[in-house]
Structures are given as structure tokens and as C-alpha cells.
mmCIF file of N, CA and C in Angstrom:
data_model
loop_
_atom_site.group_PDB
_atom_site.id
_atom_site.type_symbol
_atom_site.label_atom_id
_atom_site.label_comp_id
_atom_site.label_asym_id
_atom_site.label_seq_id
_atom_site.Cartn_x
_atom_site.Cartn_y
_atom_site.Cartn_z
ATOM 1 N N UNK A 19 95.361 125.999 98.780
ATOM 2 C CA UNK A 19 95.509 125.448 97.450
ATOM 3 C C UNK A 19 94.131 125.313 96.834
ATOM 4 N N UNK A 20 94.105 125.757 95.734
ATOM 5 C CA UNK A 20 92.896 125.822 94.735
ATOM 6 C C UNK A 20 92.328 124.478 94.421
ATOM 7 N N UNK A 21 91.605 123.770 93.885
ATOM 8 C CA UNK A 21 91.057 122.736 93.441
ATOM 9 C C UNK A 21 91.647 122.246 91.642
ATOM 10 N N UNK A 22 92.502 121.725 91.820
ATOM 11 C CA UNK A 22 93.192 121.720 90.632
ATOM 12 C C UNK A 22 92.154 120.840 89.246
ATOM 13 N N UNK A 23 92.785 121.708 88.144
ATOM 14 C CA UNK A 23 91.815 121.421 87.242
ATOM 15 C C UNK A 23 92.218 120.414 86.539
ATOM 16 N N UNK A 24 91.454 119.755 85.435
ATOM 17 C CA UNK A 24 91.979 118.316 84.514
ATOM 18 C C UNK A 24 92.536 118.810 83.510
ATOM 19 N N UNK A 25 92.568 119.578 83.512
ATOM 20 C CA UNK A 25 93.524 120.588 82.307
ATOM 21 C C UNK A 25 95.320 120.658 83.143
ATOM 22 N N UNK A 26 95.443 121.129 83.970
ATOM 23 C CA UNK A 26 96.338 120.911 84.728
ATOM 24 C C UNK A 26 97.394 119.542 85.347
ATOM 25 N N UNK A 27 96.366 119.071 85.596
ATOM 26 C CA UNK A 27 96.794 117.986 86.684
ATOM 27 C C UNK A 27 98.121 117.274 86.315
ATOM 28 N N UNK A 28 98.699 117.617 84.907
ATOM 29 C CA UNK A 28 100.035 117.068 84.540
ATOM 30 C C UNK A 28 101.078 117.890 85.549
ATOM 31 N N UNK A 29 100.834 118.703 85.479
ATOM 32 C CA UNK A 29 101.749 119.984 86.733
ATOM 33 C C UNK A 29 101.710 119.890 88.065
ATOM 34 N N UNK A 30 100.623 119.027 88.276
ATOM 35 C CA UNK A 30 100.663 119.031 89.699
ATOM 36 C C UNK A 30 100.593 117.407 90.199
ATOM 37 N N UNK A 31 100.761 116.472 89.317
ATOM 38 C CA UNK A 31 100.760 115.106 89.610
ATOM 39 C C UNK A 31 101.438 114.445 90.970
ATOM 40 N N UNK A 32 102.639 115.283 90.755
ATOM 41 C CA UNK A 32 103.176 114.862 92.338
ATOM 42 C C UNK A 32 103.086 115.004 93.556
ATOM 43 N N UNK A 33 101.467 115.947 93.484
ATOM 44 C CA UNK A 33 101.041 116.670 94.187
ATOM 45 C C UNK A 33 99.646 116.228 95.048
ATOM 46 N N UNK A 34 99.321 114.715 94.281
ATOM 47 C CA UNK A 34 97.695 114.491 94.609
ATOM 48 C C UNK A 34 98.028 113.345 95.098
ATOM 49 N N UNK A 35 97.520 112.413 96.259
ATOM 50 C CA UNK A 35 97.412 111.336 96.304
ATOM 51 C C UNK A 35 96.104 110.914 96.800
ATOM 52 N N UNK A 36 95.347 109.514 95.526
ATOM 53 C CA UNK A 36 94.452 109.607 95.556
ATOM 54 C C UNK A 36 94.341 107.942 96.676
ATOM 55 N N UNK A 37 93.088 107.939 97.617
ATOM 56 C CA UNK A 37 93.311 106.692 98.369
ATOM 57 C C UNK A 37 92.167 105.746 98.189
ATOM 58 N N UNK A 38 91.642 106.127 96.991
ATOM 59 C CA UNK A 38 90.901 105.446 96.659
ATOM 60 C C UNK A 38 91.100 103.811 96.883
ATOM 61 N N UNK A 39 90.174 103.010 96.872
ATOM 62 C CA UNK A 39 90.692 101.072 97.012
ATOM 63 C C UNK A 39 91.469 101.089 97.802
ATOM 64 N N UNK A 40 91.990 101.552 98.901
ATOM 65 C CA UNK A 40 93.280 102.257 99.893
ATOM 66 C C UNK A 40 92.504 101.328 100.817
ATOM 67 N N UNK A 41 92.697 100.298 101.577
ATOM 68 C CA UNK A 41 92.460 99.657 102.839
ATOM 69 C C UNK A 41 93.174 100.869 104.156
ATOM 70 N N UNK A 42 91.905 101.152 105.221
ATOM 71 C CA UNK A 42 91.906 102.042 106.387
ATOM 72 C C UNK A 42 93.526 101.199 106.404
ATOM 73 N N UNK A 43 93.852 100.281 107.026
ATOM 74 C CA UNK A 43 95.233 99.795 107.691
ATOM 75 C C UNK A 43 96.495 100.195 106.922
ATOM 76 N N UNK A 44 96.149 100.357 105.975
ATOM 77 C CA UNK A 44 97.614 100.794 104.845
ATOM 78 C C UNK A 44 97.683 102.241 104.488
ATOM 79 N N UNK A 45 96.757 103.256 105.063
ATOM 80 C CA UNK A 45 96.735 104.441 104.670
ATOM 81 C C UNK A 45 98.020 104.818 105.948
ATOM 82 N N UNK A 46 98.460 104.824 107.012
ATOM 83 C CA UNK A 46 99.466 105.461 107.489
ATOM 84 C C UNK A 46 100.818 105.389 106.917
ATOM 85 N N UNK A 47 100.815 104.061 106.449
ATOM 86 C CA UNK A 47 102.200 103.934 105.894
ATOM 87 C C UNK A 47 102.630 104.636 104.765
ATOM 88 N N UNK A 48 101.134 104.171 103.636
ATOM 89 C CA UNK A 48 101.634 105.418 102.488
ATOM 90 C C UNK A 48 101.105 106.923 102.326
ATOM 91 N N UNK A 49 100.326 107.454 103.631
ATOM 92 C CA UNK A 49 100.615 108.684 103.319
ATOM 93 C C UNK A 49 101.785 109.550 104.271
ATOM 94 N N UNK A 50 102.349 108.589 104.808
ATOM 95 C CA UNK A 50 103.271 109.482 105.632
ATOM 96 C C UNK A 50 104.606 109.380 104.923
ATOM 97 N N UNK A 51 104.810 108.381 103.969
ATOM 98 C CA UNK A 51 105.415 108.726 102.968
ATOM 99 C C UNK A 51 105.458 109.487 101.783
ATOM 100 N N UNK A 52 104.129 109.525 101.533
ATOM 101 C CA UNK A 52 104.072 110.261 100.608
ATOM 102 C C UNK A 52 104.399 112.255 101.009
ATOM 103 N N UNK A 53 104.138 112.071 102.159
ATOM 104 C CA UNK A 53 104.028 113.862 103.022
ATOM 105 C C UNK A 53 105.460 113.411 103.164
ATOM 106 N N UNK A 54 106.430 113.088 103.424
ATOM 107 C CA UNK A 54 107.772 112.937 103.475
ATOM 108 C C UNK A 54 108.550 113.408 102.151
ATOM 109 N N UNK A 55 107.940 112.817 101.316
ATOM 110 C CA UNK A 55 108.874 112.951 99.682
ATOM 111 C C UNK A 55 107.840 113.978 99.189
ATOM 112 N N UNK A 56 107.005 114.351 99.495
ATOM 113 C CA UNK A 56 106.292 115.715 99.076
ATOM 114 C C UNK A 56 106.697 116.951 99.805
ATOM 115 N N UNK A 57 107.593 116.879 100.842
ATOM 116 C CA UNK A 57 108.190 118.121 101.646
ATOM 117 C C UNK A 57 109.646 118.279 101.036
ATOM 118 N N UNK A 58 110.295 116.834 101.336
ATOM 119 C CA UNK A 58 111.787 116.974 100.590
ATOM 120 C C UNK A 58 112.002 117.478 99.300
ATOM 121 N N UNK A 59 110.444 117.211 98.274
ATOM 122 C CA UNK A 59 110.946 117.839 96.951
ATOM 123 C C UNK A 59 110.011 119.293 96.924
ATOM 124 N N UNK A 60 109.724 119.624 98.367
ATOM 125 C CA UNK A 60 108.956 120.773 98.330
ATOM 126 C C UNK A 60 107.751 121.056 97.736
ATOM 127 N N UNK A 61 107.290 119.898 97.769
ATOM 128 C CA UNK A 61 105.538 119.823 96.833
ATOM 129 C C UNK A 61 104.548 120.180 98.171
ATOM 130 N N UNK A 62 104.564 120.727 98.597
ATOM 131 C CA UNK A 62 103.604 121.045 99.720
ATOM 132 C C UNK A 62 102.930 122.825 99.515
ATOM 133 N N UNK A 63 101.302 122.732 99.171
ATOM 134 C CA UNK A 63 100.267 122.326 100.355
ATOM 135 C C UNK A 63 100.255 120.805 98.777
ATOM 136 N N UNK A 64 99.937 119.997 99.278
ATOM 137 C CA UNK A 64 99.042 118.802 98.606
ATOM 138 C C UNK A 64 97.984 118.049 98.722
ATOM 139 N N UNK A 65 97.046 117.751 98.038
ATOM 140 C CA UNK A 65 96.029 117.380 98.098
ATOM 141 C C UNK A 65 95.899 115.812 97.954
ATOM 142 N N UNK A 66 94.862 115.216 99.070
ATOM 143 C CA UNK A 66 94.791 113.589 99.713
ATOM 144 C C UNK A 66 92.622 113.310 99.207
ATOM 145 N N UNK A 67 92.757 112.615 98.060
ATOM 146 C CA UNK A 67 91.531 112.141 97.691
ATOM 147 C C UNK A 67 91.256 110.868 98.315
ATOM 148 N N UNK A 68 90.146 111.151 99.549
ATOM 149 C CA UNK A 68 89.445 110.242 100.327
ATOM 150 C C UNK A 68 88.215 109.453 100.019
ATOM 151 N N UNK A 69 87.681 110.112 99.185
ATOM 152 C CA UNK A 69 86.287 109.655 99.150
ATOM 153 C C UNK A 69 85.929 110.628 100.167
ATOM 154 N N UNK A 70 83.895 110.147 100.375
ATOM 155 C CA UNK A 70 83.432 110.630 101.229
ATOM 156 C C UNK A 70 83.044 110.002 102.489
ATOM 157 N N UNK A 71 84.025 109.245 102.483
ATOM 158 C CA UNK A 71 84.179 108.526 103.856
ATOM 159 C C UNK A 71 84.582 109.252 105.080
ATOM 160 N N UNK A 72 83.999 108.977 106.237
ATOM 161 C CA UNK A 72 84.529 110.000 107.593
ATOM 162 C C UNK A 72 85.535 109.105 107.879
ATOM 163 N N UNK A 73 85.612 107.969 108.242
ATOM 164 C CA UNK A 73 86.279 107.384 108.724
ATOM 165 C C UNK A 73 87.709 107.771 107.541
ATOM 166 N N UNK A 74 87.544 107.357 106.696
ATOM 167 C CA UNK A 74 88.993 107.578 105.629
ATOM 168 C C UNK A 74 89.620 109.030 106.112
ATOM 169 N N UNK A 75 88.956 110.087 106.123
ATOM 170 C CA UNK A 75 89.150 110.905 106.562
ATOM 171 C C UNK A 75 89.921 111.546 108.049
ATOM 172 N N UNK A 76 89.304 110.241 109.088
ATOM 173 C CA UNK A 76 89.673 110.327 110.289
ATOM 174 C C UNK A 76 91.557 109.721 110.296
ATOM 175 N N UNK A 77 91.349 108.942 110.094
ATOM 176 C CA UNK A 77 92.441 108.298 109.532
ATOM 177 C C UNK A 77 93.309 108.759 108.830
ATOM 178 N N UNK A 78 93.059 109.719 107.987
ATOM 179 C CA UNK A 78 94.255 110.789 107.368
ATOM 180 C C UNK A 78 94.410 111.835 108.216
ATOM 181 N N UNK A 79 93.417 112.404 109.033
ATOM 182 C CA UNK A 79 93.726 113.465 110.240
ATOM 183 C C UNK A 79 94.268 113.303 110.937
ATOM 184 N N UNK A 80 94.294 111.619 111.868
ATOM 185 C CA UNK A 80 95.349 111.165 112.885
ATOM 186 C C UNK A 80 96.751 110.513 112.209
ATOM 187 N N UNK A 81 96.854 110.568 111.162
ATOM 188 C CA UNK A 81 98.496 110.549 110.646
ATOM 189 C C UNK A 81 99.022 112.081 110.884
ATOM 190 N N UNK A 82 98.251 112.632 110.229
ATOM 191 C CA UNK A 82 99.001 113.967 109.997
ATOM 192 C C UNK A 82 99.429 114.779 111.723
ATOM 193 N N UNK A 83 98.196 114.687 112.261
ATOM 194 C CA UNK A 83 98.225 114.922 113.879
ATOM 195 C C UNK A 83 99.801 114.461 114.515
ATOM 196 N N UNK A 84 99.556 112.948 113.930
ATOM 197 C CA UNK A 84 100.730 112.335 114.710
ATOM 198 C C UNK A 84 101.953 112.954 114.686
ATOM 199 N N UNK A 85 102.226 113.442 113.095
ATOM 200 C CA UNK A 85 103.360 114.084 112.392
ATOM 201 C C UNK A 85 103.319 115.808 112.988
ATOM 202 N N UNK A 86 102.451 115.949 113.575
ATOM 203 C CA UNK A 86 102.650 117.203 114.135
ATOM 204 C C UNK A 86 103.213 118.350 113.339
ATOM 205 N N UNK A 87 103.255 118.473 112.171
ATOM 206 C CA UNK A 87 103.831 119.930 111.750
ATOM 207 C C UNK A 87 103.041 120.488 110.469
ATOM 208 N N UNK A 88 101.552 120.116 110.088
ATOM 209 C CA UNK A 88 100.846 119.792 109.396
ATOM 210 C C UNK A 88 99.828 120.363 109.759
ATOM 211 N N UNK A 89 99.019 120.797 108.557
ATOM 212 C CA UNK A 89 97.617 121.029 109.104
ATOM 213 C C UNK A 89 96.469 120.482 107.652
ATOM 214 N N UNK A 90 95.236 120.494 108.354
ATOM 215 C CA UNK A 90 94.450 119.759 107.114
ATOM 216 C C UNK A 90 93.389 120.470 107.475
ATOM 217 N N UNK A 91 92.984 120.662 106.035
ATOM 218 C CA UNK A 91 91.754 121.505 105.809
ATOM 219 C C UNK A 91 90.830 120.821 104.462
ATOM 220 N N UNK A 92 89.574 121.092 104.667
ATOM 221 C CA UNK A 92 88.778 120.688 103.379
ATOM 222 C C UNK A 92 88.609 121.698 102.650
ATOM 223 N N UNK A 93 89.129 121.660 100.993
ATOM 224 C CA UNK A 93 88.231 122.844 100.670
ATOM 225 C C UNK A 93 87.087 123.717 100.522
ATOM 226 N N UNK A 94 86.926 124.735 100.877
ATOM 227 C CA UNK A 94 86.065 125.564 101.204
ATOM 228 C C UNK A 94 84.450 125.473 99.686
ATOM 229 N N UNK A 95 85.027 125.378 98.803
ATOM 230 C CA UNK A 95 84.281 125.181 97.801
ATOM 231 C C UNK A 95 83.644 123.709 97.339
ATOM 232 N N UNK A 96 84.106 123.138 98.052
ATOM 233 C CA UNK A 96 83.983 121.502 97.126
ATOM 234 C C UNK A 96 83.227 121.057 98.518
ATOM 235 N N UNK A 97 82.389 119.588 98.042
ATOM 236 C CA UNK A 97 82.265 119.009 99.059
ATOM 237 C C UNK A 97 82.424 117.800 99.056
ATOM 238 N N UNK A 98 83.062 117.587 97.969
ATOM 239 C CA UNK A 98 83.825 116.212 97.702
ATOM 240 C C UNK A 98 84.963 116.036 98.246
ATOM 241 N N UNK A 99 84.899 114.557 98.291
ATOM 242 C CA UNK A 99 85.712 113.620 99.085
ATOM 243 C C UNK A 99 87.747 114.045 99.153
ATOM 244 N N UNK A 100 87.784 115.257 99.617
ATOM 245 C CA UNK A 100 89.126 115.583 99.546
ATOM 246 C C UNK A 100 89.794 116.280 100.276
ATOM 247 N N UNK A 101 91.203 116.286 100.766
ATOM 248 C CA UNK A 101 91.789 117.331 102.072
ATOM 249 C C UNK A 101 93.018 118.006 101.395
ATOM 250 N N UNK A 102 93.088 118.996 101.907
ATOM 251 C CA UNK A 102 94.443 119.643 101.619
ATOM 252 C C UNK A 102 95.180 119.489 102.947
ATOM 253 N N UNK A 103 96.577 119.268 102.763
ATOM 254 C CA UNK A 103 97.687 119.188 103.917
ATOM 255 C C UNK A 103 98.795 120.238 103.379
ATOM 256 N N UNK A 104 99.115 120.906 104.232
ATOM 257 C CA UNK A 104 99.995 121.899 104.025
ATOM 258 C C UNK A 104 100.412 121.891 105.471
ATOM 259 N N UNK A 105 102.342 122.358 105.392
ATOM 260 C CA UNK A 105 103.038 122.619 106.398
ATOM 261 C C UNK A 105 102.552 123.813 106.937
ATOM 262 N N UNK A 106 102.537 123.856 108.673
ATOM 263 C CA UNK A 106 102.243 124.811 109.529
ATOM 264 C C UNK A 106 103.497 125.507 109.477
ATOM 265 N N UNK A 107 103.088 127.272 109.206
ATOM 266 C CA UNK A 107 103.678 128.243 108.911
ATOM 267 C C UNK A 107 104.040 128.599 110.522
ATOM 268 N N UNK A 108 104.857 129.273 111.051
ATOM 269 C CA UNK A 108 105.233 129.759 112.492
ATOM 270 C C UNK A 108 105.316 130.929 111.953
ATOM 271 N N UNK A 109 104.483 131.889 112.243
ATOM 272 C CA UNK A 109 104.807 133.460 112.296
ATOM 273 C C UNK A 109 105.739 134.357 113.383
#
């Protein structure tokens, strides 16, 4: 997934969740909901705004881990505070 633009972002709103002011302890609950109702309405790959925190980061890697069917990547272009999660494809 591309780095979505501010021109856009009305199209893809259901698509970003940002965790900004996000306390480390409350990030499992709402992003594993949010990757729940972002698969059921088929909004997946989606993008998780961390900051540039490692730890925030770590913490969104071991949810997704946990959930096992997921993969997370940073974009390749940016080096701001952000991950893409998209469902693992089985070839």
C-alpha cells in the first residue's frame, strides 16, 4: 500500500488508524479490533500511525504476531512513524 495522500484520505478513512495519545496498555485491545472490522469489511492492507516510537511499534508487531495471519511492514519510502498490516497471502 502506497502512502496515502491528504487529497485522498476521505477514501481511505476506514483504512488508517492513528495511535497517537494511545497509552502502550490500550493499544491491543483497539487495534485488534480495529484489524477485525477492517478484514470483515475487507479494508485490508491498512495503515497503523505510531509515531516514532520503537516501543509503540513493538507493541503493534506483537498484536499482530499474536493474530498470526498478518504481516507488517514499514514503508519503504517514508521514515515516519507508520506500519502497514496486510493479510498473509498463501500461494
Amino acid at each position: 500500500m502506497k502512502p496515502i495522500k491528504k487529497s485522498k484520505l476521505k477514501k481511505y478513512k476506514g483504512r488508517i488508524l492513528d495511535l497517537h495519545k494511545v497509552s502502550h496498555a490500550d493499544v491491543p485491545e483497539i487495534l485488534s479490533d480495529f484489524l477485525h472490522k477492517s478484514i470483515d469489511k475487507e479494508r485490508m492492507p491498512v495503515e497503523v500511525i505510531t509515531g516514532k516510537s520503537s516501543t509503540m511499534k513493538g507493541v503493534v508487531n506483537s498484536v499482530v504476531s499474536y493474530l498470526g495471519y498478518m504481516s507488517v511492514r514499514e514503508p519503504a519510502s517514508e521514515t515516519t512513524g507508520k506500519l502497514i498490516i496486510d493479510l498473509d497471502v498463501e500461494e
